[in-house]
PDB file of C-alpha atoms and ligand atoms in Angstrom:
ATOM      1  CA  MET A 269      10.779  -8.132  -4.243  1.00  0.00           C
ATOM      2  CA  PRO A 270       8.082  -5.973  -7.322  1.00  0.00           C
ATOM      3  CA  GLU A 271       9.728  -1.722  -7.078  1.00  0.00           C
ATOM      4  CA  LEU A 272       8.684   1.324  -8.584  1.00  0.00           C
ATOM      5  CA  PRO A 273       8.940  -0.376 -12.492  1.00  0.00           C
ATOM      6  CA  GLU A 274       7.019  -3.806 -11.509  1.00  0.00           C
ATOM      7  CA  VAL A 275       4.866  -1.490  -9.240  1.00  0.00           C
ATOM      8  CA  GLU A 276       4.156   0.578 -11.828  1.00  0.00           C
ATOM      9  CA  SER A 277       2.995  -2.358 -14.784  1.00  0.00           C
ATOM     10  CA  LEU A 278       0.906  -3.766 -12.230  1.00  0.00           C
ATOM     11  CA  THR A 279      -0.788  -0.239 -11.456  1.00  0.00           C
ATOM     12  CA  ALA A 280      -1.756  -0.105 -15.070  1.00  0.00           C
ATOM     13  CA  PHE A 281      -2.305  -3.755 -15.739  1.00  0.00           C
ATOM     14  CA  LEU A 282      -5.027  -2.866 -12.187  1.00  0.00           C
ATOM     15  CA  GLY A 283      -6.165  -0.316 -14.133  1.00  0.00           C
ATOM     16  CA  GLU A 284      -7.679  -1.756 -16.925  1.00  0.00           C
ATOM     17  CA  ARG A 285      -9.426  -4.195 -15.149  1.00  0.00           C
ATOM     18  CA  ALA A 286     -10.138  -3.947 -11.933  1.00  0.00           C
ATOM     19  CA  VAL A 287     -11.950   0.172 -12.374  1.00  0.00           C
ATOM     20  CA  GLY A 288     -15.249   0.309 -12.491  1.00  0.00           C
ATOM     21  CA  ARG A 289     -16.637  -2.805 -11.010  1.00  0.00           C
ATOM     22  CA  THR A 290     -17.105  -3.300  -8.097  1.00  0.00           C
ATOM     23  CA  ILE A 291     -16.193  -4.510  -5.182  1.00  0.00           C
ATOM     24  CA  ALA A 292     -17.792  -8.318  -4.158  1.00  0.00           C
ATOM     25  CA  GLY A 293     -15.534  -8.593  -0.728  1.00  0.00           C
ATOM     26  CA  VAL A 294     -11.803  -8.710   0.452  1.00  0.00           C
ATOM     27  CA  ASP A 295     -10.630 -12.034   2.537  1.00  0.00           C
ATOM     28  CA  VAL A 296      -7.764 -11.142   4.775  1.00  0.00           C
ATOM     29  CA  VAL A 297      -6.292 -14.603   4.631  1.00  0.00           C
ATOM     30  CA  ALA A 298      -3.063 -13.375   6.598  1.00  0.00           C
ATOM     31  CA  PHE A 299      -3.980 -11.572   9.847  1.00  0.00           C
ATOM     32  CA  GLN A 300      -0.891  -9.683  10.067  1.00  0.00           C
ATOM     33  CA  ALA A 301      -0.655  -8.260   6.422  1.00  0.00           C
ATOM     34  CA  LEU A 302      -4.210  -6.016   7.913  1.00  0.00           C
ATOM     35  CA  LYS A 303      -2.382  -2.795   9.150  1.00  0.00           C
ATOM     36  CA  THR A 304      -5.914  -1.298  10.492  1.00  0.00           C
ATOM     37  CA  PHE A 305      -8.932  -2.042  11.691  1.00  0.00           C
ATOM     38  CA  ASP A 306     -11.187   1.762  11.008  1.00  0.00           C
ATOM     39  CA  PRO A 307     -12.227   0.927   8.743  1.00  0.00           C
ATOM     40  CA  PRO A 308     -13.333  -2.434   8.460  1.00  0.00           C
ATOM     41  CA  VAL A 309     -12.173  -4.529   5.186  1.00  0.00           C
ATOM     42  CA  THR A 310     -15.405  -5.062   5.522  1.00  0.00           C
ATOM     43  CA  ALA A 311     -16.487  -1.269   4.043  1.00  0.00           C
ATOM     44  CA  LEU A 312     -14.975  -1.893   0.842  1.00  0.00           C
ATOM     45  CA  GLY A 313     -17.920  -4.517   0.025  1.00  0.00           C
ATOM     46  CA  GLY A 314     -19.999  -2.557  -1.999  1.00  0.00           C
ATOM     47  CA  LEU A 315     -17.641   0.247  -3.101  1.00  0.00           C
ATOM     48  CA  THR A 316     -16.472   0.624  -6.870  1.00  0.00           C
ATOM     49  CA  VAL A 317     -13.029   0.928  -7.645  1.00  0.00           C
ATOM     50  CA  THR A 318     -12.631   4.542  -8.972  1.00  0.00           C
ATOM     51  CA  GLY A 319      -8.842   4.631  -8.926  1.00  0.00           C
ATOM     52  CA  VAL A 320      -5.160   2.548  -9.376  1.00  0.00           C
ATOM     53  CA  SER A 321      -1.928   4.137  -8.911  1.00  0.00           C
ATOM     54  CA  ARG A 322       1.382   3.812  -7.299  1.00  0.00           C
ATOM     55  CA  HIS A 323       2.988   6.207  -4.385  1.00  0.00           C
ATOM     56  CA  GLY A 324       6.867   4.841  -4.709  1.00  0.00           C
ATOM     57  CA  LYS A 325       6.751   0.852  -3.998  1.00  0.00           C
ATOM     58  CA  PHE A 326       3.092   0.811  -2.058  1.00  0.00           C
ATOM     59  CA  LEU A 327      -0.304   0.447  -5.150  1.00  0.00           C
ATOM     60  CA  ASP A 328      -3.435   2.270  -3.958  1.00  0.00           C
ATOM     61  CA  LEU A 329      -6.421   1.055  -5.287  1.00  0.00           C
ATOM     62  CA  ASP A 330      -9.034   3.892  -4.656  1.00  0.00           C
ATOM     63  CA  CYS A 331     -12.348   2.876  -4.284  1.00  0.00           C
ATOM     64  CA  ASP A 332     -15.050   5.873  -3.766  1.00  0.00           C
ATOM     65  CA  GLY A 333     -12.955   7.523  -1.965  1.00  0.00           C
ATOM     66  CA  LEU A 334     -11.493   4.971   0.423  1.00  0.00           C
ATOM     67  CA  HIS A 335      -7.680   2.641   0.159  1.00  0.00           C
ATOM     68  CA  LEU A 336      -7.375  -0.152  -0.362  1.00  0.00           C
ATOM     69  CA  VAL A 337      -3.699   0.978  -0.244  1.00  0.00           C
ATOM     70  CA  ILE A 338      -0.901  -2.052  -0.594  1.00  0.00           C
ATOM     71  CA  HIS A 339       2.959  -2.878  -0.336  1.00  0.00           C
ATOM     72  CA  LEU A 340       3.413  -5.797  -1.878  1.00  0.00           C
ATOM     73  CA  ALA A 341       6.894  -6.114   0.438  1.00  0.00           C
ATOM     74  CA  ARG A 342      10.062  -8.625   0.067  1.00  0.00           C
ATOM     75  CA  ALA A 343       8.380 -11.607  -1.107  1.00  0.00           C
ATOM     76  CA  GLY A 344       4.840 -10.290  -2.190  1.00  0.00           C
ATOM     77  CA  TRP A 345       3.016 -10.812  -5.761  1.00  0.00           C
ATOM     78  CA  LEU A 346      -0.371 -10.122  -6.715  1.00  0.00           C
ATOM     79  CA  ARG A 347      -1.536 -13.067  -9.137  1.00  0.00           C
ATOM     80  CA  TRP A 348      -4.831 -12.093 -11.336  1.00  0.00           C
ATOM     81  CA  ARG A 349      -7.689 -14.190 -11.038  1.00  0.00           C
ATOM     82  CA  ASP A 350     -10.661 -13.931 -14.186  1.00  0.00           C
ATOM     83  CA  ASP A 351     -13.058 -15.675 -12.158  1.00  0.00           C
ATOM     84  CA  LEU A 352     -13.436 -16.427  -8.910  1.00  0.00           C
ATOM     85  CA  SER A 353     -16.599 -17.545  -8.352  1.00  0.00           C
ATOM     86  CA  GLY A 354     -15.527 -21.149  -7.653  1.00  0.00           C
ATOM     87  CA  ALA A 355     -12.821 -20.294  -5.007  1.00  0.00           C
ATOM     88  CA  ARG A 356     -12.789 -22.396  -2.142  1.00  0.00           C
ATOM     89  CA  PRO A 357     -12.844 -19.814   1.035  1.00  0.00           C
ATOM     90  CA  VAL A 358      -9.005 -20.189   2.176  1.00  0.00           C
ATOM     91  CA  ARG A 359      -7.987 -21.380   5.680  1.00  0.00           C
ATOM     92  CA  PRO A 360      -5.529 -19.138   6.836  1.00  0.00           C
ATOM     93  CA  GLY A 361      -1.874 -20.180   7.772  1.00  0.00           C
ATOM     94  CA  LYS A 362      -1.532 -22.191   4.728  1.00  0.00           C
ATOM     95  CA  GLY A 363      -0.182 -21.409   1.960  1.00  0.00           C
ATOM     96  CA  PRO A 364       1.021 -18.421   0.393  1.00  0.00           C
ATOM     97  CA  LEU A 365      -2.352 -16.530  -0.009  1.00  0.00           C
ATOM     98  CA  ALA A 366      -2.466 -13.232   2.238  1.00  0.00           C
ATOM     99  CA  VAL A 367      -5.551 -11.567   0.831  1.00  0.00           C
ATOM    100  CA  ARG A 368      -8.071 -12.229  -2.104  1.00  0.00           C
ATOM    101  CA  VAL A 369     -10.077  -9.182  -3.144  1.00  0.00           C
ATOM    102  CA  ARG A 370     -12.655 -10.273  -4.725  1.00  0.00           C
ATOM    103  CA  LEU A 371     -15.298  -8.314  -7.288  1.00  0.00           C
ATOM    104  CA  ALA A 372     -19.095  -8.936  -8.874  1.00  0.00           C
ATOM    105  CA  PRO A 373     -19.521 -10.545 -12.075  1.00  0.00           C
ATOM    106  CA  ASP A 374     -19.908  -9.157 -15.168  1.00  0.00           C
ATOM    107  CA  ALA A 375     -22.058 -10.046 -17.850  1.00  0.00           C
ATOM    108  CA  ASP A 376     -20.907 -13.011 -18.629  1.00  0.00           C
ATOM    109  CA  GLY A 377     -21.431 -14.239 -15.197  1.00  0.00           C
ATOM    110  CA  LEU A 378     -17.188 -14.818 -14.328  1.00  0.00           C
ATOM    111  CA  ALA A 379     -16.128 -13.252 -10.893  1.00  0.00           C
ATOM    112  CA  PRO A 380     -12.669 -11.810 -11.221  1.00  0.00           C
ATOM    113  CA  GLY A 381     -10.560 -10.275  -9.006  1.00  0.00           C
ATOM    114  CA  PHE A 382      -6.484 -10.691  -7.126  1.00  0.00           C
ATOM    115  CA  GLU A 383      -4.952 -12.445  -4.708  1.00  0.00           C
ATOM    116  CA  LEU A 384      -1.689 -11.067  -2.602  1.00  0.00           C
ATOM    117  CA  THR A 385       0.914 -13.645  -1.789  1.00  0.00           C
ATOM    118  CA  GLU A 386       3.841 -13.459  -0.025  1.00  0.00           C
ATOM    119  CA  ALA A 387       6.131 -16.528  -0.262  1.00  0.00           C
ATOM    120  CA  GLY A 388       8.709 -17.783   2.595  1.00  0.00           C
ATOM    121  CA  THR A 389       8.601 -17.266   5.928  1.00  0.00           C
ATOM    122  CA  GLN A 390       8.851 -13.670   6.697  1.00  0.00           C
ATOM    123  CA  LYS A 391       5.399 -12.715   6.053  1.00  0.00           C
ATOM    124  CA  ARG A 392       6.116  -8.494   5.709  1.00  0.00           C
ATOM    125  CA  LEU A 393       3.174  -8.019   3.093  1.00  0.00           C
ATOM    126  CA  ALA A 394       0.744  -5.244   4.736  1.00  0.00           C
ATOM    127  CA  VAL A 395      -2.715  -3.893   3.144  1.00  0.00           C
ATOM    128  CA  TYR A 396      -4.043  -0.832   4.362  1.00  0.00           C
ATOM    129  CA  VAL A 397      -7.848   0.488   4.251  1.00  0.00           C
ATOM    130  CA  VAL A 398      -6.959   4.576   4.514  1.00  0.00           C
ATOM    131  CA  LYS A 399      -9.698   7.622   4.258  1.00  0.00           C
ATOM    132  CA  ASN A 400      -6.431   9.064   2.967  1.00  0.00           C
ATOM    133  CA  PRO A 401      -3.038   6.906   1.295  1.00  0.00           C
ATOM    134  CA  ASP A 402      -0.813  10.049   3.809  1.00  0.00           C
ATOM    135  CA  GLU A 403      -1.642   7.903   6.422  1.00  0.00           C
ATOM    136  CA  VAL A 404      -0.066   5.217   5.634  1.00  0.00           C
ATOM    137  CA  PRO A 405       3.254   6.023   7.030  1.00  0.00           C
ATOM    138  CA  GLY A 406       5.644   4.304   4.616  1.00  0.00           C
ATOM    139  CA  VAL A 407       3.663   6.392   2.099  1.00  0.00           C
ATOM    140  CA  ALA A 408       3.784   9.921   4.246  1.00  0.00           C
ATOM    141  CA  ALA A 409       7.259   9.776   4.440  1.00  0.00           C
ATOM    142  CA  LEU A 410       8.380   8.635   0.427  1.00  0.00           C
ATOM    143  CA  GLY A 411      10.845  10.996  -0.507  1.00  0.00           C
ATOM    144  CA  PRO A 412       9.508  12.990  -4.090  1.00  0.00           C
ATOM    145  CA  ASP A 413       9.568  10.205  -7.527  1.00  0.00           C
ATOM    146  CA  PRO A 414      11.948   9.236  -9.826  1.00  0.00           C
ATOM    147  CA  LEU A 415       9.509   9.587 -12.065  1.00  0.00           C
ATOM    148  CA  ASP A 416       8.183  12.561 -10.965  1.00  0.00           C
ATOM    149  CA  GLU A 417       8.831  15.588 -13.559  1.00  0.00           C
ATOM    150  CA  SER A 418       9.977  18.190 -10.619  1.00  0.00           C
ATOM    151  CA  PHE A 419      13.170  15.593  -9.632  1.00  0.00           C
ATOM    152  CA  ASP A 420      15.540  17.519 -12.115  1.00  0.00           C
ATOM    153  CA  VAL A 421      19.515  17.070 -11.340  1.00  0.00           C
ATOM    154  CA  ALA A 422      19.125  19.870  -8.754  1.00  0.00           C
ATOM    155  CA  ALA A 423      16.672  18.205  -6.686  1.00  0.00           C
ATOM    156  CA  LEU A 424      19.294  15.058  -6.502  1.00  0.00           C
ATOM    157  CA  LYS A 425      21.903  17.162  -5.161  1.00  0.00           C
ATOM    158  CA  ARG A 426      19.960  18.309  -2.814  1.00  0.00           C
ATOM    159  CA  ILE A 427      19.291  14.794  -1.370  1.00  0.00           C
ATOM    160  CA  VAL A 428      23.215  13.809  -1.709  1.00  0.00           C
ATOM    161  CA  GLY A 429      24.391  17.857  -0.144  1.00  0.00           C
ATOM    162  CA  GLY A 430      26.421  16.922   2.553  1.00  0.00           C
ATOM    163  CA  ASN A 431      24.776  13.361   3.050  1.00  0.00           C
ATOM    164  CA  ARG A 432      27.095  10.644   4.879  1.00  0.00           C
ATOM    165  CA  THR A 433      25.809   8.084   3.718  1.00  0.00           C
ATOM    166  CA  GLN A 434      26.933   5.034   0.982  1.00  0.00           C
ATOM    167  CA  ILE A 435      25.260   5.685  -2.193  1.00  0.00           C
ATOM    168  CA  LYS A 436      23.825   1.918  -2.516  1.00  0.00           C
ATOM    169  CA  GLY A 437      21.757   2.780   1.362  1.00  0.00           C
ATOM    170  CA  LEU A 438      21.170   6.149   0.170  1.00  0.00           C
ATOM    171  CA  LEU A 439      19.234   4.758  -3.089  1.00  0.00           C
ATOM    172  CA  ARG A 440      17.345   2.882  -1.159  1.00  0.00           C
ATOM    173  CA  ASP A 441      15.686   4.676   1.625  1.00  0.00           C
ATOM    174  CA  GLN A 442      12.223   4.959   0.316  1.00  0.00           C
ATOM    175  CA  LYS A 443      12.408   8.975   2.335  1.00  0.00           C
ATOM    176  CA  VAL A 444      14.996  10.098  -0.531  1.00  0.00           C
ATOM    177  CA  VAL A 445      13.892   8.576  -3.219  1.00  0.00           C
ATOM    178  CA  ALA A 446      10.549   6.956  -4.266  1.00  0.00           C
ATOM    179  CA  GLY A 447      10.565   3.022  -5.397  1.00  0.00           C
ATOM    180  CA  ILE A 448      13.957   2.225  -5.565  1.00  0.00           C
ATOM    181  CA  GLY A 449      14.911  -1.272  -4.143  1.00  0.00           C
ATOM    182  CA  ASN A 450      17.990  -3.574  -4.152  1.00  0.00           C
ATOM    183  CA  ALA A 451      17.757  -4.747  -7.799  1.00  0.00           C
ATOM    184  CA  TYR A 452      18.000  -1.036  -9.357  1.00  0.00           C
ATOM    185  CA  SER A 453      19.408   0.279  -6.945  1.00  0.00           C
ATOM    186  CA  ASP A 454      22.335  -1.663  -8.387  1.00  0.00           C
ATOM    187  CA  GLU A 455      21.192  -1.523 -12.120  1.00  0.00           C
ATOM    188  CA  VAL A 456      21.588   2.113 -11.129  1.00  0.00           C
ATOM    189  CA  LEU A 457      24.845   2.676  -9.879  1.00  0.00           C
ATOM    190  CA  HIS A 458      26.385  -0.235 -12.625  1.00  0.00           C
ATOM    191  CA  ALA A 459      24.974   2.821 -15.331  1.00  0.00           C
ATOM    192  CA  ALA A 460      26.615   5.323 -13.304  1.00  0.00           C
ATOM    193  CA  LYS A 461      29.455   4.243 -13.243  1.00  0.00           C
ATOM    194  CA  MET A 462      29.597   4.266  -9.573  1.00  0.00           C
ATOM    195  CA  SER A 463      30.860   2.598  -6.398  1.00  0.00           C
ATOM    196  CA  PRO A 464      28.506   1.577  -4.023  1.00  0.00           C
ATOM    197  CA  PHE A 465      30.244   2.784  -1.276  1.00  0.00           C
ATOM    198  CA  LYS A 466      30.629   5.394  -2.658  1.00  0.00           C
ATOM    199  CA  VAL A 467      29.977   8.234   0.082  1.00  0.00           C
ATOM    200  CA  ALA A 468      26.547  10.398  -1.170  1.00  0.00           C
ATOM    201  CA  ALA A 469      28.662  14.091  -0.296  1.00  0.00           C
ATOM    202  CA  THR A 470      31.539  13.051  -1.925  1.00  0.00           C
ATOM    203  CA  LEU A 471      30.018  13.349  -5.069  1.00  0.00           C
ATOM    204  CA  THR A 472      31.346  16.065  -7.897  1.00  0.00           C
ATOM    205  CA  ASP A 473      28.671  18.282  -9.455  1.00  0.00           C
ATOM    206  CA  ALA A 474      29.905  16.078 -12.700  1.00  0.00           C
ATOM    207  CA  GLN A 475      28.747  12.823 -11.336  1.00  0.00           C
ATOM    208  CA  ILE A 476      25.296  14.059  -9.642  1.00  0.00           C
ATOM    209  CA  ALA A 477      24.546  15.296 -13.198  1.00  0.00           C
ATOM    210  CA  ASP A 478      25.509  11.018 -14.546  1.00  0.00           C
ATOM    211  CA  LEU A 479      23.880   9.764 -11.519  1.00  0.00           C
ATOM    212  CA  HIS A 480      20.412  11.397 -11.981  1.00  0.00           C
ATOM    213  CA  ASP A 481      20.935  10.639 -15.957  1.00  0.00           C
ATOM    214  CA  ALA A 482      21.257   6.978 -14.453  1.00  0.00           C
ATOM    215  CA  ILE A 483      18.309   6.682 -12.249  1.00  0.00           C
ATOM    216  CA  VAL A 484      15.621   8.351 -14.618  1.00  0.00           C
ATOM    217  CA  THR A 485      17.774   6.786 -17.899  1.00  0.00           C
ATOM    218  CA  THR A 486      17.544   2.968 -16.097  1.00  0.00           C
ATOM    219  CA  LEU A 487      14.128   3.243 -14.143  1.00  0.00           C
ATOM    220  CA  ARG A 488      12.267   4.542 -17.119  1.00  0.00           C
ATOM    221  CA  GLU A 489      13.478   1.475 -19.664  1.00  0.00           C
ATOM    222  CA  ALA A 490      12.843  -0.978 -17.395  1.00  0.00           C
ATOM    223  CA  VAL A 491       8.770   0.236 -16.719  1.00  0.00           C
ATOM    224  CA  GLU A 492       8.814   0.140 -20.896  1.00  0.00           C
ATOM    225  CA  ARG A 493       9.635  -3.914 -20.732  1.00  0.00           C
ATOM    226  CA  ALA A 494       7.890  -4.399 -17.983  1.00  0.00           C
ATOM    227  CA  ARG A 495       4.690  -2.480 -20.210  1.00  0.00           C
ATOM    228  CA  GLY A 496       1.755  -3.772 -20.853  1.00  0.00           C
ATOM    229  CA  LEU A 497       2.653  -7.259 -19.594  1.00  0.00           C
ATOM    230  CA  ALA A 498       0.413  -9.301 -16.882  1.00  0.00           C
ATOM    231  CA  ALA A 499       0.658 -10.026 -14.191  1.00  0.00           C
ATOM    232  CA  LYS A 500       2.684 -13.122 -13.705  1.00  0.00           C
ATOM    233  CA  ASP A 501       4.530 -12.021 -16.981  1.00  0.00           C
ATOM    234  CA  LEU A 502       6.886  -9.307 -14.441  1.00  0.00           C
ATOM    235  CA  LYS A 503       8.601 -11.168 -12.764  1.00  0.00           C
ATOM    236  CA  ALA A 504      10.499 -13.023 -15.995  1.00  0.00           C
ATOM    237  CA  GLU A 505      10.510  -9.676 -17.640  1.00  0.00           C
ATOM    238  CA  LYS A 506      12.478  -8.027 -14.285  1.00  0.00           C
ATOM    239  CA  LYS A 507      15.466 -11.564 -13.984  1.00  0.00           C
ATOM    240  CA  SER A 508      15.839 -11.029 -18.278  1.00  0.00           C
ATOM    241  CA  GLY A 509      16.075  -7.619 -17.946  1.00  0.00           C
ATOM    242  CA  LEU A 510      18.894  -7.027 -14.627  1.00  0.00           C
ATOM    243  CA  ARG A 511      22.551  -6.383 -16.651  1.00  0.00           C
ATOM    244  CA  VAL A 512      23.979  -6.506 -13.172  1.00  0.00           C
ATOM    245  CA  HIS A 513      21.441  -7.553 -10.043  1.00  0.00           C
ATOM    246  CA  ASN A 514      21.698 -11.227  -9.024  1.00  0.00           C
ATOM    247  CA  ARG A 515      23.995 -12.032 -12.142  1.00  0.00           C
ATOM    248  CA  ALA A 516      27.586 -12.556 -10.104  1.00  0.00           C
ATOM    249  CA  GLY A 517      29.757 -15.225 -11.369  1.00  0.00           C
ATOM    250  CA  GLN A 518      28.903 -13.921 -14.975  1.00  0.00           C
ATOM    251  CA  PRO A 519      29.842 -11.387 -17.903  1.00  0.00           C
ATOM    252  CA  CYS A 520      29.239  -7.789 -17.057  1.00  0.00           C
ATOM    253  CA  ASP A 521      28.124  -7.297 -20.825  1.00  0.00           C
ATOM    254  CA  VAL A 522      28.958  -3.848 -21.017  1.00  0.00           C
ATOM    255  CA  CYS A 523      33.261  -4.772 -20.293  1.00  0.00           C
ATOM    256  CA  GLY A 524      33.061  -8.876 -20.009  1.00  0.00           C
ATOM    257  CA  ASP A 525      34.268  -8.531 -16.562  1.00  0.00           C
ATOM    258  CA  THR A 526      32.850 -10.961 -14.007  1.00  0.00           C
ATOM    259  CA  ILE A 527      30.320  -9.791 -11.582  1.00  0.00           C
ATOM    260  CA  ARG A 528      31.073  -9.385  -7.582  1.00  0.00           C
ATOM    261  CA  GLU A 529      29.088  -9.613  -4.987  1.00  0.00           C
ATOM    262  CA  VAL A 530      28.965  -8.531  -1.466  1.00  0.00           C
ATOM    263  CA  SER A 531      26.904  -9.908   1.386  1.00  0.00           C
ATOM    264  CA  PHE A 532      25.723  -9.303   4.180  1.00  0.00           C
ATOM    265  CA  ALA A 533      22.707 -10.209   6.671  1.00  0.00           C
ATOM    266  CA  ASP A 534      20.309 -10.539   5.058  1.00  0.00           C
ATOM    267  CA  SER A 535      21.005  -9.340   1.612  1.00  0.00           C
ATOM    268  CA  SER A 536      23.624  -9.050  -1.209  1.00  0.00           C
ATOM    269  CA  LEU A 537      25.013  -6.172  -3.738  1.00  0.00           C
ATOM    270  CA  GLN A 538      26.498  -6.850  -6.751  1.00  0.00           C
ATOM    271  CA  TYR A 539      28.819  -4.676  -9.383  1.00  0.00           C
ATOM    272  CA  CYS A 540      31.125  -4.506 -11.762  1.00  0.00           C
ATOM    273  CA  PRO A 541      35.071  -4.168 -10.828  1.00  0.00           C
ATOM    274  CA  THR A 542      35.739  -2.289 -13.526  1.00  0.00           C
ATOM    275  CA  CYS A 543      32.700  -0.796 -14.388  1.00  0.00           C
ATOM    276  CA  GLN A 544      32.919   0.800 -11.204  1.00  0.00           C
ATOM    277  CA  THR A 545      35.946   0.112  -8.696  1.00  0.00           C
ATOM    278  CA  GLY A 546      38.959   1.275 -10.750  1.00  0.00           C
ATOM    279  CA  GLY A 547      38.467  -3.042 -11.010  1.00  0.00           C
ATOM    280  CA  LYS A 548      39.212  -3.010  -7.505  1.00  0.00           C
ATOM    281  CA  PRO A 549      37.206  -6.284  -5.730  1.00  0.00           C
ATOM    282  CA  LEU A 550      35.156  -4.965  -2.575  1.00  0.00           C
ATOM    283  CA  ALA A 551      36.159  -5.726   0.236  1.00  0.00           C
ATOM    284  CA  ASP A 552      32.559  -8.931   0.869  1.00  0.00           C
ATOM    285  CA  ARG A 553      32.730  -9.026   5.220  1.00  0.00           C
ATOM    286  CA  ARG A 554      31.294 -12.658   5.006  1.00  0.00           C
ATOM    287  CA  MET A 555      33.945 -13.946   1.967  1.00  0.00           C
ATOM    288  CA  SER A 556      37.412 -12.339   4.431  1.00  0.00           C
ATOM    289  CA  LYS A 557      35.622 -14.565   7.366  1.00  0.00           C
ATOM    290  CA  LEU A 558      35.391 -17.713   5.997  1.00  0.00           C
ATOM    291  CA  LEU A 559      38.602 -17.123   4.650  1.00  0.00           C
ATOM    292  CA  LYS A 560      40.244 -16.538   8.243  1.00  0.00           C
TER     293      LYS A 560
HETATM  294 ZN1   ZN B1525      31.629  -4.079 -16.765  1.00  0.00          ZN
END
């Protein structure tokens, strides 16, 4: 799933290629992906892309004041196409293609564009056509952006103070902090040497400062690694840059201990016992159930 660093990179990638270009048309292939109906998606035709920005994990294309807001969700991705002039119309219900944005041909006669795809059966990719990005409920509800200057230690202290949630869940909550998902919350907690199950309100001031540093450093480093990469190369970069997430069974590159996993109904988390939980493995309900 693309999180803040990947969406930040996609924002720059699209900004370089799409800004200044006219939209020829937007084809919605997966109808359930389009979450708004007024203004209609056809209203984007003929408008110029004037800017691309990011809100949490949302991509926002400003098209002469009308916004195409995109949430790639868990299995969504964006692929750039240098020339869509020969692309065939796509019938709904087949393959991963959800939305195709066609740009007007350039002087060379090439008509570039991009496609939003979604793998798997759970269709959560979402696009919105709105006059103001805040009309998208998920955007309006976003907490502070961790790369924003205003996100300092005091801001994080206000967030965790009195909060009885486990820190892993808190970091993933977009209403609390924008842009961090399952992968980077694992990475942040490993960098902060903190148990994912630690209750937020129990953090000391020193731990809050460590956590803040881990959030900002982890995300900035990931943004730096993803900078300038083409959309198609981002997934591999994300995977290779992760130190604990999805690496259960492999050695921790800080201490050498074996990275472990806790499984939930539809997700899992990974952590290093030596670095994060005083050497003690966390209870894995699925494993205990299997052993009974
Ligand atoms: Zn370790």
